[in-house]
PDB file of C-alpha atoms and ligand atoms in Angstrom:
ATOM      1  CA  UNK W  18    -162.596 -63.993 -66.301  1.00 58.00           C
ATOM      2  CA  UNK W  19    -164.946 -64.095 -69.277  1.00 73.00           C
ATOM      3  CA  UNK W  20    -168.632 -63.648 -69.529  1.00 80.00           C
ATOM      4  CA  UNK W  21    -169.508 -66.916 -69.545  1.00 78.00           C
ATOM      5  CA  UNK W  22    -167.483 -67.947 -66.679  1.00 85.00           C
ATOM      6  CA  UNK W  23    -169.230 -65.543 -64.555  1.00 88.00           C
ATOM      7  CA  UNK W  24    -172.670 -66.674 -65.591  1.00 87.00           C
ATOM      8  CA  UNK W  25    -171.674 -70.523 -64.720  1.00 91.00           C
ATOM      9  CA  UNK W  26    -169.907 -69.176 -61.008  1.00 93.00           C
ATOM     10  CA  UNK W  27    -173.830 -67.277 -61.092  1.00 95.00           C
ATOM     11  CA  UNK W  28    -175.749 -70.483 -61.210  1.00 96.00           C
ATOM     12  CA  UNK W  29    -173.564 -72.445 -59.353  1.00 97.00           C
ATOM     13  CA  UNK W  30    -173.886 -70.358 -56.515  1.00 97.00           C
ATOM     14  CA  UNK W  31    -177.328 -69.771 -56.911  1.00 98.00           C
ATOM     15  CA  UNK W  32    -177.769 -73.614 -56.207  1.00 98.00           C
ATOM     16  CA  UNK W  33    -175.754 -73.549 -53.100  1.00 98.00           C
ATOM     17  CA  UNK W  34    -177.659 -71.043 -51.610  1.00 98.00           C
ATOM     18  CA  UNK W  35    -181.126 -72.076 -52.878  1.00 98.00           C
ATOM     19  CA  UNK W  36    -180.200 -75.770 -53.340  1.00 98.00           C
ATOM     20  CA  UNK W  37    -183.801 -77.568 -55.264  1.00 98.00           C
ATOM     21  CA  UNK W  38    -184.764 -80.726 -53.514  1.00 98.00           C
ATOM     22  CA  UNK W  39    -182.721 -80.286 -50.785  1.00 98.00           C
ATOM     23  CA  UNK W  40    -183.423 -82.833 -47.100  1.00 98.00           C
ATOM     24  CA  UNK W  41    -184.207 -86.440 -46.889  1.00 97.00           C
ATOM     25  CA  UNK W  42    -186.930 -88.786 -47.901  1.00 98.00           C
ATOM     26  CA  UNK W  43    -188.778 -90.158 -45.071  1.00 96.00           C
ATOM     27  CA  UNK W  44    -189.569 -93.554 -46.491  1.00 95.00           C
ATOM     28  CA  UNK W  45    -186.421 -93.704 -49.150  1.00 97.00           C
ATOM     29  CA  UNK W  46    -186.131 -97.079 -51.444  1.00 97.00           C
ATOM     30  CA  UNK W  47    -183.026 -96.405 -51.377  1.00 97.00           C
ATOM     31  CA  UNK W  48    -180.021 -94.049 -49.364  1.00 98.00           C
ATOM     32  CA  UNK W  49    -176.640 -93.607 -50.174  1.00 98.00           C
ATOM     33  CA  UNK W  50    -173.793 -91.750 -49.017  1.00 98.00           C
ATOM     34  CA  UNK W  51    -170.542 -89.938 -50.439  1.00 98.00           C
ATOM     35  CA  UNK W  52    -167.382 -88.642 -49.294  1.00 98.00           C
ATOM     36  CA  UNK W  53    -164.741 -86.357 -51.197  1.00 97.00           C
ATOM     37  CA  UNK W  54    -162.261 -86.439 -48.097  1.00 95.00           C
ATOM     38  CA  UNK W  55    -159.956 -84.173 -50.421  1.00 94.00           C
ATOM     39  CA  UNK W  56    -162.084 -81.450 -49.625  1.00 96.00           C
ATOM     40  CA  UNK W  57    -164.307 -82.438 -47.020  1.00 97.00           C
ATOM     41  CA  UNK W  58    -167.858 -82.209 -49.112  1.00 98.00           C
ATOM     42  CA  UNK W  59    -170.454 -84.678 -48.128  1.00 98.00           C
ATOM     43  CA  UNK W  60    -173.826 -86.087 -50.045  1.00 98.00           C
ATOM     44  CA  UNK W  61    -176.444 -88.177 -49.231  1.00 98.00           C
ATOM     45  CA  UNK W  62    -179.426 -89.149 -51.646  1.00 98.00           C
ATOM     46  CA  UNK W  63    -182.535 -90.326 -50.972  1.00 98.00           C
ATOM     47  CA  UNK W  64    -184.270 -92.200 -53.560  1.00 98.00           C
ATOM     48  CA  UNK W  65    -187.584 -93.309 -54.334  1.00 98.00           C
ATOM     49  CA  UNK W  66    -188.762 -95.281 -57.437  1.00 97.00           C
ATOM     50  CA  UNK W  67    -192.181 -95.378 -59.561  1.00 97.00           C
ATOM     51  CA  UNK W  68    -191.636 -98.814 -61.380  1.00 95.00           C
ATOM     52  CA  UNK W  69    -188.315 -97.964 -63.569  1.00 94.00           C
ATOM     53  CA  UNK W  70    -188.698 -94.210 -62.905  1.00 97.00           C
ATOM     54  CA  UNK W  71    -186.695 -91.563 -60.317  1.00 98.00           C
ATOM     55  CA  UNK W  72    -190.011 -90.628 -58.612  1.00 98.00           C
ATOM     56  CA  UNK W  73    -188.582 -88.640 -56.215  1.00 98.00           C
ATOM     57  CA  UNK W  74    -184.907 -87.768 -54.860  1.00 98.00           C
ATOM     58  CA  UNK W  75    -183.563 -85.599 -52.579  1.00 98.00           C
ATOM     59  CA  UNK W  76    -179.816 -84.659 -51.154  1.00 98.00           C
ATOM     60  CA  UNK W  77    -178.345 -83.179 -48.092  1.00 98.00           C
ATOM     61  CA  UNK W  78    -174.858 -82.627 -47.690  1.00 98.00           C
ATOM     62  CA  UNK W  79    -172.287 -80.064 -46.908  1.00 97.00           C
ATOM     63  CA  UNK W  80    -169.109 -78.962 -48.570  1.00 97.00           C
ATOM     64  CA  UNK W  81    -167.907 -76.634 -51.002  1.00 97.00           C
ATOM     65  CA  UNK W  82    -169.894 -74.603 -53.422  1.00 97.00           C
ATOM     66  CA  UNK W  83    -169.734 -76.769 -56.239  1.00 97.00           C
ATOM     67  CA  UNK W  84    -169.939 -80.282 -54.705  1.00 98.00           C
ATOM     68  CA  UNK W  85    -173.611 -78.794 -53.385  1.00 98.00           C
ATOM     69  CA  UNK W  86    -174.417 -77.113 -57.103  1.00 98.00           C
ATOM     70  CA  UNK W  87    -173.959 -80.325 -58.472  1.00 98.00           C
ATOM     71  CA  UNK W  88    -176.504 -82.217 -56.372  1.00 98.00           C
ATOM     72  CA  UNK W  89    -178.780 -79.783 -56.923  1.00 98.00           C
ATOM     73  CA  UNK W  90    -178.448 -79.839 -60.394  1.00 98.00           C
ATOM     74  CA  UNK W  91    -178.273 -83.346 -60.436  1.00 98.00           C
ATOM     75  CA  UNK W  92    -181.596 -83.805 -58.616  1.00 98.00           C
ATOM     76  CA  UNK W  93    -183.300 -81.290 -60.943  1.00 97.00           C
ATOM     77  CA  UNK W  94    -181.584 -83.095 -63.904  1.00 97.00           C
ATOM     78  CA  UNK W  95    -183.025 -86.847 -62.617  1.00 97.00           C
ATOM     79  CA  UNK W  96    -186.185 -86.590 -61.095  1.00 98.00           C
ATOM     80  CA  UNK W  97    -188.708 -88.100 -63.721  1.00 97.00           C
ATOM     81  CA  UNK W  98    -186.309 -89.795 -65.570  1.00 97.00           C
ATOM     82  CA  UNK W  99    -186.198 -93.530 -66.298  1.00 97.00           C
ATOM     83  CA  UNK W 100    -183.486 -95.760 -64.511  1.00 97.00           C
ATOM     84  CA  UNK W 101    -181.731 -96.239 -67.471  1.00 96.00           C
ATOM     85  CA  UNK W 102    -181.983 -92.801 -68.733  1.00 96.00           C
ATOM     86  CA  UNK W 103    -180.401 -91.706 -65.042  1.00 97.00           C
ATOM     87  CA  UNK W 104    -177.209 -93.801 -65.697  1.00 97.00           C
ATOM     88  CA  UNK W 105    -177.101 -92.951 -69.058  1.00 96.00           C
ATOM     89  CA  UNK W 106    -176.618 -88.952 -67.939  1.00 96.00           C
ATOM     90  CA  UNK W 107    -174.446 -90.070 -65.025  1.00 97.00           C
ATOM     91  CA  UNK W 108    -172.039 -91.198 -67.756  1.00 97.00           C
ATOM     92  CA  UNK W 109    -172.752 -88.400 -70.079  1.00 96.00           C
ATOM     93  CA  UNK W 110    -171.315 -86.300 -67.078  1.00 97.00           C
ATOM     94  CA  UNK W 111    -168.556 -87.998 -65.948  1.00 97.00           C
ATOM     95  CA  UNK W 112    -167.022 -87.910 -69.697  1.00 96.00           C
ATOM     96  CA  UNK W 113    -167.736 -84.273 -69.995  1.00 95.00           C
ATOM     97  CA  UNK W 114    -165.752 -83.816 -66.397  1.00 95.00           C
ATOM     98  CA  UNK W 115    -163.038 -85.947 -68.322  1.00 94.00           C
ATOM     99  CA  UNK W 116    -162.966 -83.431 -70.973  1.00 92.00           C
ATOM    100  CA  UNK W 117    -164.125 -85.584 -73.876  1.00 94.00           C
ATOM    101  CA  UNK W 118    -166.589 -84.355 -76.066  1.00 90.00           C
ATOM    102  CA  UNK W 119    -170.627 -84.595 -75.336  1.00 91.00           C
ATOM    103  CA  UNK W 120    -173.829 -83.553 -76.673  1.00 88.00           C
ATOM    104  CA  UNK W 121    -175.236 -80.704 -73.413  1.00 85.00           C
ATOM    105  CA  UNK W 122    -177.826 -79.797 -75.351  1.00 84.00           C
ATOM    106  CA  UNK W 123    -180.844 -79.822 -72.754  1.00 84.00           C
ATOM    107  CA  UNK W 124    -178.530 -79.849 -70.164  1.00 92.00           C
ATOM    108  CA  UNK W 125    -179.558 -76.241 -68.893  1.00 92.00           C
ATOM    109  CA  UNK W 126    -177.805 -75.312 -65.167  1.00 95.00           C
ATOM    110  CA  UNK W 127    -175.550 -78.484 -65.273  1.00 95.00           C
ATOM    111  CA  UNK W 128    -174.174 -77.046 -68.299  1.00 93.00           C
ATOM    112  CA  UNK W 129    -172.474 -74.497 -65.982  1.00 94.00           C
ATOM    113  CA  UNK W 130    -170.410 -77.431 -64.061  1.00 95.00           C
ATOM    114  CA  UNK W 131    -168.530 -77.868 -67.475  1.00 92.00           C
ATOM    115  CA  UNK W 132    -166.137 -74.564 -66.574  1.00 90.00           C
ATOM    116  CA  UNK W 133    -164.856 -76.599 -63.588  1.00 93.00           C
ATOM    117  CA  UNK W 134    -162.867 -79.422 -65.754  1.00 92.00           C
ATOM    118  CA  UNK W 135    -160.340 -76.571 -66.046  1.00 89.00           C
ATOM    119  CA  UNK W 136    -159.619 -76.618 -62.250  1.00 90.00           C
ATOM    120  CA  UNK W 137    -158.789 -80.491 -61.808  1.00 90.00           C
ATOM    121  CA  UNK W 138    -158.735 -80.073 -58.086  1.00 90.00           C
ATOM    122  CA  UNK W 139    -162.319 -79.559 -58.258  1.00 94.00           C
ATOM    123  CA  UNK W 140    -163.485 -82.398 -60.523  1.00 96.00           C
ATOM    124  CA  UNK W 141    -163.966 -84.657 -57.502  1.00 97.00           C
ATOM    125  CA  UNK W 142    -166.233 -82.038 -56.050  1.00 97.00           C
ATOM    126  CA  UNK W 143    -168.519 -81.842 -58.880  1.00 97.00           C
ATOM    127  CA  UNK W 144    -168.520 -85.478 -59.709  1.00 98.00           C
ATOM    128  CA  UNK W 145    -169.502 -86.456 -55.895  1.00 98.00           C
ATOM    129  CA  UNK W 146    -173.490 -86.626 -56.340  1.00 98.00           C
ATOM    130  CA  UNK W 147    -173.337 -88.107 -59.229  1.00 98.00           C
ATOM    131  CA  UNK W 148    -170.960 -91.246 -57.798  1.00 98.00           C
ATOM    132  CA  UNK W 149    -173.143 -91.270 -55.054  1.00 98.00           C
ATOM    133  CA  UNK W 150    -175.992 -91.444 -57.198  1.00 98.00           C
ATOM    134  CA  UNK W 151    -174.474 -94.009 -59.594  1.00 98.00           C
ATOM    135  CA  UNK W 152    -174.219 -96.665 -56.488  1.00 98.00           C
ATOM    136  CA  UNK W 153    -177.705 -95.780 -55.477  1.00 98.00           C
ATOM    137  CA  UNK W 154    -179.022 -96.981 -59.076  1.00 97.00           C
ATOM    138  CA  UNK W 155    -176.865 -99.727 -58.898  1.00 96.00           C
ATOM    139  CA  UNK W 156    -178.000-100.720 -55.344  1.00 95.00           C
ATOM    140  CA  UNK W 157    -182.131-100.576 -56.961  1.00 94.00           C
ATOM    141  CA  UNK W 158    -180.692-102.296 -59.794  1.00 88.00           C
ATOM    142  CA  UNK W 159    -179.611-105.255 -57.648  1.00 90.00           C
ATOM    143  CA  UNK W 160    -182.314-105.221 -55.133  1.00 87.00           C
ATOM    144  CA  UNK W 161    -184.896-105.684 -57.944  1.00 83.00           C
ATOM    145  CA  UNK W 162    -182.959-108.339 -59.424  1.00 78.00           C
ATOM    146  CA  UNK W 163    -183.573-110.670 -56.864  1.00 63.00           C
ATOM    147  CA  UNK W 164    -187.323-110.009 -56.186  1.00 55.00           C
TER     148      UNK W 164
HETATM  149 ZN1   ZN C  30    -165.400 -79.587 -52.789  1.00 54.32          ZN
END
């Protein structure tokens, strides 16, 4: 294993046992829920918006290491950020779990989650929050559509 690859397994694991904004929001705008039945992980996120803005977001879950790294990365990675740029890293992500080529610069911990395109059988686990979170933003997206 090379150097590198141990300092992604390093943060990844770091997250799942010190997973950053970790429970449930008591008043959410908005809750979804995911489901990687391949390997059993779970995710919910809570979501509550500031106008366009992530104000605040939380996940709870259980699974495997990385399907939990990558909510917590993914929450760290979010909060602040405008609705549009949110979607805009969810499908920065997904193409970098695809393998195709993307800009991580600024990326910081998620950057780690790239080493895990090389085990296929863990894509799904990594990419769970972030589908989760993609139907969540979609769900705000229509709600405030018709208001
Ligand atoms: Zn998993």
């Amino acid at each position: 294993m090379s150097s590198l690859d141990e300092l992604y397994r390093e943060v990844i694991l770091e997250h799942y046992k010190s997973p950053h904004n970790h429970g449930r929001l008591d008043v959410p705008d908005v809750a979804t829920k995911g489901k990687n039945p391949l390997c059993g992980d779970e995710i919910e996120i809570s979501l509550r918006f500031d106008g366009d803005s992530v104000d605040e977001i939380r996940f709870s879950g259980r699974g495997c290491s990385i399907s939990q790294a990558s909510a917590s990365m993914l929450t760290d990675a979010v909060k602040g950020k405008s609705i549009h740029d949110a979607e805009a890293l969810v499908s920065q992500f997904k193409a970098m779990m695809r393998g195709e080529p993307v800009s991580t610069e600024d990326w910081g911990d998620l950057e780690s989650l790239s080493g895990v395109r090389r085990y296929p059988a863990r894509v799904k686990c990594a990419l769970l929050a972030w589908t989760t979170l993609e139907e969540g933003l979609q769900i705000r997206q229509h709600n405030s559509a018709g208001s």
